[in-house]
Short mmCIF file of C-alpha atoms in Angstrom, two decimals:
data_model
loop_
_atom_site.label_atom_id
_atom_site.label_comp_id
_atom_site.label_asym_id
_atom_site.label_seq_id
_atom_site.Cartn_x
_atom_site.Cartn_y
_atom_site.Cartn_z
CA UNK Z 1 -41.71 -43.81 131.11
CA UNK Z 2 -41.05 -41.89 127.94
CA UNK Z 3 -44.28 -40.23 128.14
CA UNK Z 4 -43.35 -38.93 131.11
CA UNK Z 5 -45.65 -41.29 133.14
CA UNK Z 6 -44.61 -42.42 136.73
CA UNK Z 7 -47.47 -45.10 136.43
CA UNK Z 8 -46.84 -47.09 139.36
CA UNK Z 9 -43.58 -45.74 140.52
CA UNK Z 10 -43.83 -44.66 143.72
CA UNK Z 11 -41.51 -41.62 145.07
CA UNK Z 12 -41.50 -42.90 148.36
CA UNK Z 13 -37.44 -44.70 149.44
CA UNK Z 14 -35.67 -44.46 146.41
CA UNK Z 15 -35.58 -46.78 143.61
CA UNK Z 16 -32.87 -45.85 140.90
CA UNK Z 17 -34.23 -47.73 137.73
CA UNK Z 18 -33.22 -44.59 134.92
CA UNK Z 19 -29.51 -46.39 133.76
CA UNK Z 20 -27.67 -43.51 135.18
CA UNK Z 21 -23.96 -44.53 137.35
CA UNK Z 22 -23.02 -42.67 140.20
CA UNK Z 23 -20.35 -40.27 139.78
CA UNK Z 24 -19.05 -37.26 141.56
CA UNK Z 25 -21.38 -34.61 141.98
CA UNK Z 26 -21.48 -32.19 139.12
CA UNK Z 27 -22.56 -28.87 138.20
CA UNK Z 28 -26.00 -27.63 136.55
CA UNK Z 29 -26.49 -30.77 134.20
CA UNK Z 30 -28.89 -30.06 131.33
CA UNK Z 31 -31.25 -33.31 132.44
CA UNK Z 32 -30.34 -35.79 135.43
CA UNK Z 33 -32.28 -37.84 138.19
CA UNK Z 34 -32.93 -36.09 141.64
CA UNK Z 35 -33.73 -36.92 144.99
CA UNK Z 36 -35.13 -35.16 147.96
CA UNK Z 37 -33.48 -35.71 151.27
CA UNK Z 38 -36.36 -35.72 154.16
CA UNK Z 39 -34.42 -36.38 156.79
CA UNK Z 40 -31.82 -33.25 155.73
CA UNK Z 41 -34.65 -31.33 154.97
CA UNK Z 42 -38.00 -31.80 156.38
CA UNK Z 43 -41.35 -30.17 156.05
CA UNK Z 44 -40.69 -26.02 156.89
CA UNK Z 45 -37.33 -26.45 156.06
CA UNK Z 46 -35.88 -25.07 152.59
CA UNK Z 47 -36.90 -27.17 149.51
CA UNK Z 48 -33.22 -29.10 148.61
CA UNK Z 49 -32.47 -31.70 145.87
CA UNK Z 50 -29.45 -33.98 145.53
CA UNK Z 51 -27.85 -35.93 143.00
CA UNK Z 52 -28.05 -39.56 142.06
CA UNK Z 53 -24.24 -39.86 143.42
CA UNK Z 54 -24.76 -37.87 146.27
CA UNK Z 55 -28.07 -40.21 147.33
CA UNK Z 56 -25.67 -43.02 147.20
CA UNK Z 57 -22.29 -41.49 149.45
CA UNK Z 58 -24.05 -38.84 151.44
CA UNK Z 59 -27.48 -40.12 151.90
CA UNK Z 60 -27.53 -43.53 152.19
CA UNK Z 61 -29.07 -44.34 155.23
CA UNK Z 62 -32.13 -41.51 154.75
CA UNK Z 63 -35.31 -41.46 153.91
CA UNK Z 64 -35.50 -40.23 150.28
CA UNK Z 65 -37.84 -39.42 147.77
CA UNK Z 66 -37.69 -39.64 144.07
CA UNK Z 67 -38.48 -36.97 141.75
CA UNK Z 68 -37.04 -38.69 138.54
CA UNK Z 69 -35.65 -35.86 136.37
CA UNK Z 70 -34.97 -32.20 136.61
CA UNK Z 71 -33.74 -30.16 134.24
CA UNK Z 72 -30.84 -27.23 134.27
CA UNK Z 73 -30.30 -28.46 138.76
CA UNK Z 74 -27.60 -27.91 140.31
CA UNK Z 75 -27.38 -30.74 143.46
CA UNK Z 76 -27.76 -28.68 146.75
CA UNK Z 77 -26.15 -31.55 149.00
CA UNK Z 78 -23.71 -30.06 151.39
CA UNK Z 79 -24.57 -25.89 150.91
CA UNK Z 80 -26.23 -23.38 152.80
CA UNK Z 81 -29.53 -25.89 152.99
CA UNK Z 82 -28.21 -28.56 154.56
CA UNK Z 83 -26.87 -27.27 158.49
CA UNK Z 84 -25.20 -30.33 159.77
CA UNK Z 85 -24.22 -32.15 156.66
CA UNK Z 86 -21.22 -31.90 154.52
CA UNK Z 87 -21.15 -33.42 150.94
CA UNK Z 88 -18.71 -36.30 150.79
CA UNK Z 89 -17.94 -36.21 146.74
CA UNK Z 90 -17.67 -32.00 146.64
CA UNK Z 91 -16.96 -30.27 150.28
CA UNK Z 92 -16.32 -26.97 148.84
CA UNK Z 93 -20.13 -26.39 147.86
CA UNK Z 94 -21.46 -22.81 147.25
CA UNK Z 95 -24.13 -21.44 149.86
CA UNK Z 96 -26.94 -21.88 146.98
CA UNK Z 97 -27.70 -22.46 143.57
CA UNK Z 98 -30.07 -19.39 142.27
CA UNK Z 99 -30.85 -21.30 139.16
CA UNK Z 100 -32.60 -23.85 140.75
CA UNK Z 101 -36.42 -24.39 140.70
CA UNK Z 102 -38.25 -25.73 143.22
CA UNK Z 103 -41.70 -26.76 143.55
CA UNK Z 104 -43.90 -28.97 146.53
CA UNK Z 105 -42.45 -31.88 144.68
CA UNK Z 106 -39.04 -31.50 147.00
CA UNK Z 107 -41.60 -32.18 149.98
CA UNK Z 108 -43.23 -35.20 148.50
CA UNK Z 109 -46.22 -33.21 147.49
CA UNK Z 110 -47.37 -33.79 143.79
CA UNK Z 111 -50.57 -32.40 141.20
CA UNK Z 112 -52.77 -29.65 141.94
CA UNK Z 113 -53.98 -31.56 144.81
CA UNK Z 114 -50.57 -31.46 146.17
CA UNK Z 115 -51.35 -35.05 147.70
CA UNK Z 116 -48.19 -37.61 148.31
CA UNK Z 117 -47.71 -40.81 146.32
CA UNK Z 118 -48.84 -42.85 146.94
CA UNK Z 119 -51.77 -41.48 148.65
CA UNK Z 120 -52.58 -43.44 151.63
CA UNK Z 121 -55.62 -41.60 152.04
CA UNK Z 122 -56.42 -42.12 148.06
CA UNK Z 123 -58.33 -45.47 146.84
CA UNK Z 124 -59.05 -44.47 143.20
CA UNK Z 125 -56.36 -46.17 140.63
CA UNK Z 126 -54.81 -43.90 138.62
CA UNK Z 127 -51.36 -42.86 136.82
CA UNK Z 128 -49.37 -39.88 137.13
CA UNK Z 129 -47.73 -37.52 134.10
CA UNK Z 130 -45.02 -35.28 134.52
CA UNK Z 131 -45.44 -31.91 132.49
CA UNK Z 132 -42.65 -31.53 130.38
CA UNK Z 133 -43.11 -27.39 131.28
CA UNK Z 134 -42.86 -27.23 134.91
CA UNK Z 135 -42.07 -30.92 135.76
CA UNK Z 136 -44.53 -31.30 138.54
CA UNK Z 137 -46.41 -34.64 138.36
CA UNK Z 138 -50.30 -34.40 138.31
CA UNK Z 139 -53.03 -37.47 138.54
CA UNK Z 140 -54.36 -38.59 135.21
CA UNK Z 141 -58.21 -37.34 136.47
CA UNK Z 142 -56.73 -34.02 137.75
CA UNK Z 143 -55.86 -32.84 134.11
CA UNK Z 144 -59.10 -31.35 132.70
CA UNK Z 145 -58.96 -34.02 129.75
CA UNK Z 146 -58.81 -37.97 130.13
CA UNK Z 147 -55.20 -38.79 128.98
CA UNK Z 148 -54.88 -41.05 125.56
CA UNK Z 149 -53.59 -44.77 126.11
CA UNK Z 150 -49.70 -44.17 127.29
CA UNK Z 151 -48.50 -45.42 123.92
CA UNK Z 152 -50.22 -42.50 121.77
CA UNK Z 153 -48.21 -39.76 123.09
CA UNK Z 154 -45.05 -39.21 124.69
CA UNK Z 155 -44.97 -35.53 126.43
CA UNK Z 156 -48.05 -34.24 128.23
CA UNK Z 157 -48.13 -30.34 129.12
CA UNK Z 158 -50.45 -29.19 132.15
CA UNK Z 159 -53.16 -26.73 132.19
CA UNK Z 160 -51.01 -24.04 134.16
CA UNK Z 161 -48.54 -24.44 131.41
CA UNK Z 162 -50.69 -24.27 128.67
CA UNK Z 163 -51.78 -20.88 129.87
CA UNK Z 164 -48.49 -19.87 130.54
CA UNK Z 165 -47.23 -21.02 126.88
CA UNK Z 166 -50.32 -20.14 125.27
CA UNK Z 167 -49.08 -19.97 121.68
CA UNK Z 168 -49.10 -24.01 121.95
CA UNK Z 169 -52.93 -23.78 121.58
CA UNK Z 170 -52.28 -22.52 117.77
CA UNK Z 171 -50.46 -25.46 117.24
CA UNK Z 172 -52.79 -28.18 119.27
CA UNK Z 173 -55.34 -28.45 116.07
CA UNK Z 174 -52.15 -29.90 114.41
CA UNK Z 175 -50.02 -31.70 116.84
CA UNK Z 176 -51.76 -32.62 119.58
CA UNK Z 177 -53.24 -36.13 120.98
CA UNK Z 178 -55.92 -36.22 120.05
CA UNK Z 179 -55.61 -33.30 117.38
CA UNK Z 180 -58.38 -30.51 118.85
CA UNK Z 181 -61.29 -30.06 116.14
CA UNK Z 182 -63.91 -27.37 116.34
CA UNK Z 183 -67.28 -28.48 117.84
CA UNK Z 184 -71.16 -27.27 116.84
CA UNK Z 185 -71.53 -25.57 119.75
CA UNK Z 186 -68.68 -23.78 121.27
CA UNK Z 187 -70.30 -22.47 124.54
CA UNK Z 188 -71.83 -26.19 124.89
CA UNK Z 189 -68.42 -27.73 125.34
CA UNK Z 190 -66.98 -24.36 127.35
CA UNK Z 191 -64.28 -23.49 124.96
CA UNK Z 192 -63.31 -20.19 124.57
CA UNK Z 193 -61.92 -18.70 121.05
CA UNK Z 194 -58.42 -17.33 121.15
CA UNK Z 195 -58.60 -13.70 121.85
CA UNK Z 196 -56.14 -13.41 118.27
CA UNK Z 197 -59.34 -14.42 116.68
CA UNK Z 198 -61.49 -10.86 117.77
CA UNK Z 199 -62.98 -8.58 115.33
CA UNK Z 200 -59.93 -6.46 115.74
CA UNK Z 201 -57.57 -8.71 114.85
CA UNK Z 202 -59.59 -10.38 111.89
CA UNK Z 203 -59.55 -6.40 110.49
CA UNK Z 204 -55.91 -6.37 111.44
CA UNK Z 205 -55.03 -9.42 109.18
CA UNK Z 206 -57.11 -8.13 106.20
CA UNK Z 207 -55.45 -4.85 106.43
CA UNK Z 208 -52.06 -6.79 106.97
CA UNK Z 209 -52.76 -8.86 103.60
CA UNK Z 210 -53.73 -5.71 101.79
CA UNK Z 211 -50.42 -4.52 102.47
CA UNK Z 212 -48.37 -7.61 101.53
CA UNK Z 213 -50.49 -7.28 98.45
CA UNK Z 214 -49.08 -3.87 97.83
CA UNK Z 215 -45.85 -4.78 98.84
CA UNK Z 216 -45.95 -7.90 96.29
CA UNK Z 217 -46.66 -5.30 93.70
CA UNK Z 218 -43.92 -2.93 94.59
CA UNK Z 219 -41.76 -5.66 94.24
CA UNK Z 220 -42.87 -6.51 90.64
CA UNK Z 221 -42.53 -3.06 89.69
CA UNK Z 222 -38.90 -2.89 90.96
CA UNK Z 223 -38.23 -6.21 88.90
CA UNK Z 224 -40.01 -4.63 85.80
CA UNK Z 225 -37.64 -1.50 86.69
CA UNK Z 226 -34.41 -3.98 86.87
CA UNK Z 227 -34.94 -5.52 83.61
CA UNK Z 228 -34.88 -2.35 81.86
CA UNK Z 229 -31.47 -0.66 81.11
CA UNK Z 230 -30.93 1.52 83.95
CA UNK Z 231 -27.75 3.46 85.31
CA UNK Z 232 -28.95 3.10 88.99
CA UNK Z 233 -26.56 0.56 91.57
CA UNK Z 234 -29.22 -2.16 91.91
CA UNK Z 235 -30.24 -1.43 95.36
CA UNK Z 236 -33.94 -2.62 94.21
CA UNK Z 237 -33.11 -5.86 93.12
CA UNK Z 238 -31.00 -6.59 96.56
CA UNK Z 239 -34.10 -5.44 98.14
CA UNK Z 240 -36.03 -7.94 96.45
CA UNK Z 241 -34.24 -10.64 97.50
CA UNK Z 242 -33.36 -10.08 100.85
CA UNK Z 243 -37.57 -9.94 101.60
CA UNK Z 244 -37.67 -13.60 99.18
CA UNK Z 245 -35.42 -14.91 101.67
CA UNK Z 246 -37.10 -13.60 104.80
CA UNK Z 247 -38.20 -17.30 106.96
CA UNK Z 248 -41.94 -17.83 107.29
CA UNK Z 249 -43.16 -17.35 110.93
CA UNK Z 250 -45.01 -21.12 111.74
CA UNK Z 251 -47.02 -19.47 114.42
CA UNK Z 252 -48.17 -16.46 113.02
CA UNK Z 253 -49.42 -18.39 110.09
CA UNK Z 254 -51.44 -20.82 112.71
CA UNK Z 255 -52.59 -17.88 115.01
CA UNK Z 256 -53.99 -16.15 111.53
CA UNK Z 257 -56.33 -19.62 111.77
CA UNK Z 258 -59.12 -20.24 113.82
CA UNK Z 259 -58.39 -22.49 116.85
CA UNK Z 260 -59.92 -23.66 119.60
CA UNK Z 261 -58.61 -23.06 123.34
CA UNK Z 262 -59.98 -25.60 126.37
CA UNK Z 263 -58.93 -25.12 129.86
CA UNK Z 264 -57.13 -28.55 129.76
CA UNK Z 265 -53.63 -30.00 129.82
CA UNK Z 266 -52.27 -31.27 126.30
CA UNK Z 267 -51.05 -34.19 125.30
CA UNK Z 268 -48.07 -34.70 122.46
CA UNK Z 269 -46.56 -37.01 120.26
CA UNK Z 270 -42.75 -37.74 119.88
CA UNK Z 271 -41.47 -35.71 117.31
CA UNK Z 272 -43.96 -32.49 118.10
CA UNK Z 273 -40.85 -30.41 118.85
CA UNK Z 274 -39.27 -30.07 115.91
CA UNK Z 275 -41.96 -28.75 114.49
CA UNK Z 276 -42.07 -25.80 116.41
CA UNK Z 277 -41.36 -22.37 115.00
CA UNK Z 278 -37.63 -21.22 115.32
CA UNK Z 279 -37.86 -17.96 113.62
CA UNK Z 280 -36.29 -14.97 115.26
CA UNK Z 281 -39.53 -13.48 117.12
CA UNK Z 282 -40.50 -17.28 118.36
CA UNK Z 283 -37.05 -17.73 119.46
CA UNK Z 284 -37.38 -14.71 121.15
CA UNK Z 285 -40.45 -15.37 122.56
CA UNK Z 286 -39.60 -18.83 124.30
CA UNK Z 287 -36.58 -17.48 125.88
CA UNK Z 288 -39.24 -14.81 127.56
CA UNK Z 289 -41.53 -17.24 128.65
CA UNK Z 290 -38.28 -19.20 129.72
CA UNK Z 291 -39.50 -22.07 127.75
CA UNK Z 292 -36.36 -21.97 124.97
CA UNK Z 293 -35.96 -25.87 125.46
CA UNK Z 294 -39.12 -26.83 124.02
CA UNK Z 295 -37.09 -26.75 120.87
CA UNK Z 296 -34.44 -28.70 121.98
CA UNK Z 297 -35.37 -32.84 121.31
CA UNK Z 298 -32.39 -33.97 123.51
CA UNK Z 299 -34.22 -32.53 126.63
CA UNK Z 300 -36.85 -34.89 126.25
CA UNK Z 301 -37.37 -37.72 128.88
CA UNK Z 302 -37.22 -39.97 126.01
CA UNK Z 303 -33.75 -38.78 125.00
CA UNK Z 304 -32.14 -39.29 128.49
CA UNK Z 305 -33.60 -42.52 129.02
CA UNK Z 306 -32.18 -43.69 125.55
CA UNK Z 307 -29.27 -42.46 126.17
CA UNK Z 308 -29.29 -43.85 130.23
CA UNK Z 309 -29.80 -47.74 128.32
CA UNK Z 310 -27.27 -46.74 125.90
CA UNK Z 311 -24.37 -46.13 128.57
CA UNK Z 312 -25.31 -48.96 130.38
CA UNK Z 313 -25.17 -51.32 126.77
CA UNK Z 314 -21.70 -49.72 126.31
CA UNK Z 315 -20.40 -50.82 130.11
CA UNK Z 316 -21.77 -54.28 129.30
CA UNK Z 317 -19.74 -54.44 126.56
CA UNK Z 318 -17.08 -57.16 126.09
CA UNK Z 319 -13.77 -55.81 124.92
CA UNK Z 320 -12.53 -58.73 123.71
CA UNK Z 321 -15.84 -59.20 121.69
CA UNK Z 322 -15.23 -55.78 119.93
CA UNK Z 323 -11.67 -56.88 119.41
CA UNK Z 324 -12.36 -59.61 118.17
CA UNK Z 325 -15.11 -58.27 115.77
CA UNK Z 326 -12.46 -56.09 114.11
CA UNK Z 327 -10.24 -58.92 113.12
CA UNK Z 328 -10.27 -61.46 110.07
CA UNK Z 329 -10.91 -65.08 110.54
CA UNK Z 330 -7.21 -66.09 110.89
CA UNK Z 331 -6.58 -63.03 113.25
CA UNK Z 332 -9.69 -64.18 115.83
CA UNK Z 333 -7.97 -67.83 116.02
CA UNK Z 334 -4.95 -66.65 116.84
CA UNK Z 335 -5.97 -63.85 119.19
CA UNK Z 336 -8.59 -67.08 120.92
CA UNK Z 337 -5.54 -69.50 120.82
CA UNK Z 338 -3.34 -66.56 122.55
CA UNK Z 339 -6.14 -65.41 125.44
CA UNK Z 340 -6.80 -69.36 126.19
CA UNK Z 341 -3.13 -70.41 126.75
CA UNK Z 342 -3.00 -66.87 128.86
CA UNK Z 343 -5.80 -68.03 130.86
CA UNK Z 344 -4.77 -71.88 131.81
CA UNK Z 345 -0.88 -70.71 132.37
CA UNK Z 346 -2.07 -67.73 134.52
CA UNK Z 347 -4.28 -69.74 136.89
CA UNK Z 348 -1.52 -72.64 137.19
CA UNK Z 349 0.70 -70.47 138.20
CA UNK Z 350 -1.69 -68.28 141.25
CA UNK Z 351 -2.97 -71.66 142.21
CA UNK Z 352 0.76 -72.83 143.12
CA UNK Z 353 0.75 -69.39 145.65
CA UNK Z 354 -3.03 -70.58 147.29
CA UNK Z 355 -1.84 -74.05 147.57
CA UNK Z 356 1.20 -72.41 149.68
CA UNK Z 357 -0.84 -69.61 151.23
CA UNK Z 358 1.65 -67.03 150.37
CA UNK Z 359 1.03 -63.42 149.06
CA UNK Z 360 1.54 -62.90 145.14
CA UNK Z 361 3.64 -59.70 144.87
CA UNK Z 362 4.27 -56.93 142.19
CA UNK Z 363 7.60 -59.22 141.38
CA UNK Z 364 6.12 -62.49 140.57
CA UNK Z 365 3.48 -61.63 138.09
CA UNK Z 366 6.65 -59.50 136.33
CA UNK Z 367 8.32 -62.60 136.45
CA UNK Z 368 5.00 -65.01 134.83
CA UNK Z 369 4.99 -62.64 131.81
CA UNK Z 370 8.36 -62.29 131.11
CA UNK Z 371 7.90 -66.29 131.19
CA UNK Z 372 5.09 -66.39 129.36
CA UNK Z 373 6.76 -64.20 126.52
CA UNK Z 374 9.77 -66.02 126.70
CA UNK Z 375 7.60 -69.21 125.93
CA UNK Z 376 5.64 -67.44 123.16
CA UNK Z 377 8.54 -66.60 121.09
CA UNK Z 378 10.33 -70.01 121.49
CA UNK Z 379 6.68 -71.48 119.56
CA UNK Z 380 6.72 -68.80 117.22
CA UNK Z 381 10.17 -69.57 116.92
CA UNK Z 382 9.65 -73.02 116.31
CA UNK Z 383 6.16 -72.84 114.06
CA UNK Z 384 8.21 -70.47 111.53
CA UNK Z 385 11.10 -73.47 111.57
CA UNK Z 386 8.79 -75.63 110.67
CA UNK Z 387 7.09 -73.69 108.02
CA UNK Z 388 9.92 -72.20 106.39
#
């Protein structure tokens, strides 16, 4: 699943398998799993999701279907969408939630085929990938490319999306799986040149580099001009440095390259986000395209299910195995010794109140550990006699 691929996972009656706990419904929460309700909210009706906690309390007897994870969703169980149900965690639910997305994935309808899944009517095998843009799921043959084996990359980005975020195609040649290479014949494989690559712009870079050229020489002048004695403030020299320490642009040094552009969805390996341009203008430009969290690595898939088996590692989790992992030898033999004669004292004395069929009370198991400290001290009395 960290690519992204629902392989054979079927979205039909829910099957929680992502590590995530039920717990009261929450707010917009940055990645989390999501169900749609079809019995709430049937075909014609208003697209709705709800939360994992919500699927549990307030739709448990439903027909549901799975749409894995969403990102920035706000769980709609209980408002304005829903007219005969209230939520059972949150009552006091606002009549919607205007961040929301919502695609035909809410009605069981994924890929541009917009076909259910499983596809009754469908006989060809075949996985489907969630785009990490627009987190619709499409079949692997429906992509305009034949997906690499699962285990070569981990994010796949849709054709849609790739048109939408079309600076990604100056950084496919690079990043993607399998890196894009220029062909013999371009019009042979239909690919298209990026329109930066025109006449226009090629004379637009020349005349740009002419111009950093002169600039570079300005600059040397104004450091010739520093060295000398001179009664002027320094402005030049603060000048200088200020352009030294100006951050390269990634993507404007990629787009000045020659790169080839396919009518396909893009595949990506696991650490292709950090390398993403975060100057000023790019960070600019994602928030525009309403893209911004294709910088962030904790919004991958990958990162919620790591951190989904690492909850559910830390529930597991003995406490009296991390207790006892922070103590010396002579400290875990004691603390063993201690939680054993606990144990065998402690069900001695319930079994006396099963044998008799009476009701153990607040009172009596005040009354066993007073006891049992009482006895505790009279050993440790006793072992110190002995010692001393």
């Amino acid at each position: 699943m960290s690519a992204g691929n629902w392989g054979s996972l079927a979205p039909g009656m829910v099957t929680r398998h992502d590590g995530t706990t039920s717990s009261p419904c929450l707010g917009a929460v940055k990645r989390q799993a999501l169900y749609a309700c079809s019995t709430c909210t049937p075909p014609g009706a208003e697209p709705a999701g709800i939360c994992l906690a919500c699927s549990y309390e307030c739709h448990g007897s439903h027909r549901l279907f799975e749409l894995y994870t969403k990102r920035n969703f706000r769980c709609d169980c209980g408002n304005s969408k829903f007219k005969n149900l209230q939520c059972k965690l949150l009552p006091e639910k606002g009549k919607v939630n205007s961040g929301n997305k919502y695609n035909d994935n809410f009605y069981g309808l994924y890929c541009t085929c917009k076909r259910p899944y499983p596809d009754p009517d469908d006989e060809i095998p075949d996985e489907m990938i969630q785009c990490i843009v627009c987190e619709d799921w499409f079949h692997g043959r429906h992509l305009g490319a034949i997906p690499p084996e699962s285990g070569d990359f981990h994010e796949m980005v849709c054709q849609a999306c790739m048109n939408h975020c079309h600076f990604l195609w100056a950084y496919a040649p690079q990043l993607a799986v399998p890196a894009l290479t220029k062909v013999t014949s371009l019009e042979d494989e239909g690919i298209v040149l990026n329109v930066e690559e025109s006449e226009e712009q090629k004379k637009e870079i020349k005349k740009e580099s002419g111009a950093e050229h002169q600039e570079v020489k300005e600059e040397e002048k104004q450091t010739e001009q520093f060295n000398e004695p001179s009664t002027s403030s320094g402005s030049a020299c603060l000048e200088v440095v200020t352009k030294s320490e100006e951050p390269a642009c990634k993507l404007k040094e990629l787009q000045s390259k020659q790169f080839l552009k396919k009518d396909t969805a893009t595949f990506w390996p696991s650490n292709w986000r950090s390398k993403l341009c975060t100057c000023a203008d790019c960070l600019k430009m994602y928030s525009e395209l309403e893209v911004p969290f294709l910088t962030d690595e904790y919004d991958t898939v990958l990162a919620y299910e790591n951190k989904g088996t690492s909850d559910q590692e830390t529930d597991r989790r003995d406490p009296l195995m991390d207790t006892l992992n922070s103590m010396n030898r002579v400290q875990q033999v004691e603390l063993i010794c201690e939680y054993n004669d606990l144990k065998t004292e402690l069900t001695d004395y319930l079994r006396r109140f099963a044998d008799e069929g009476t009701v153990v009370k607040r009172e009596d198991i005040q009354h066993f550990f007073e006891e049992f400290q009482s006895r505790k001290r009279r050993r440790t009395n006793r072992m110190q006699y002995y010692c001393s």
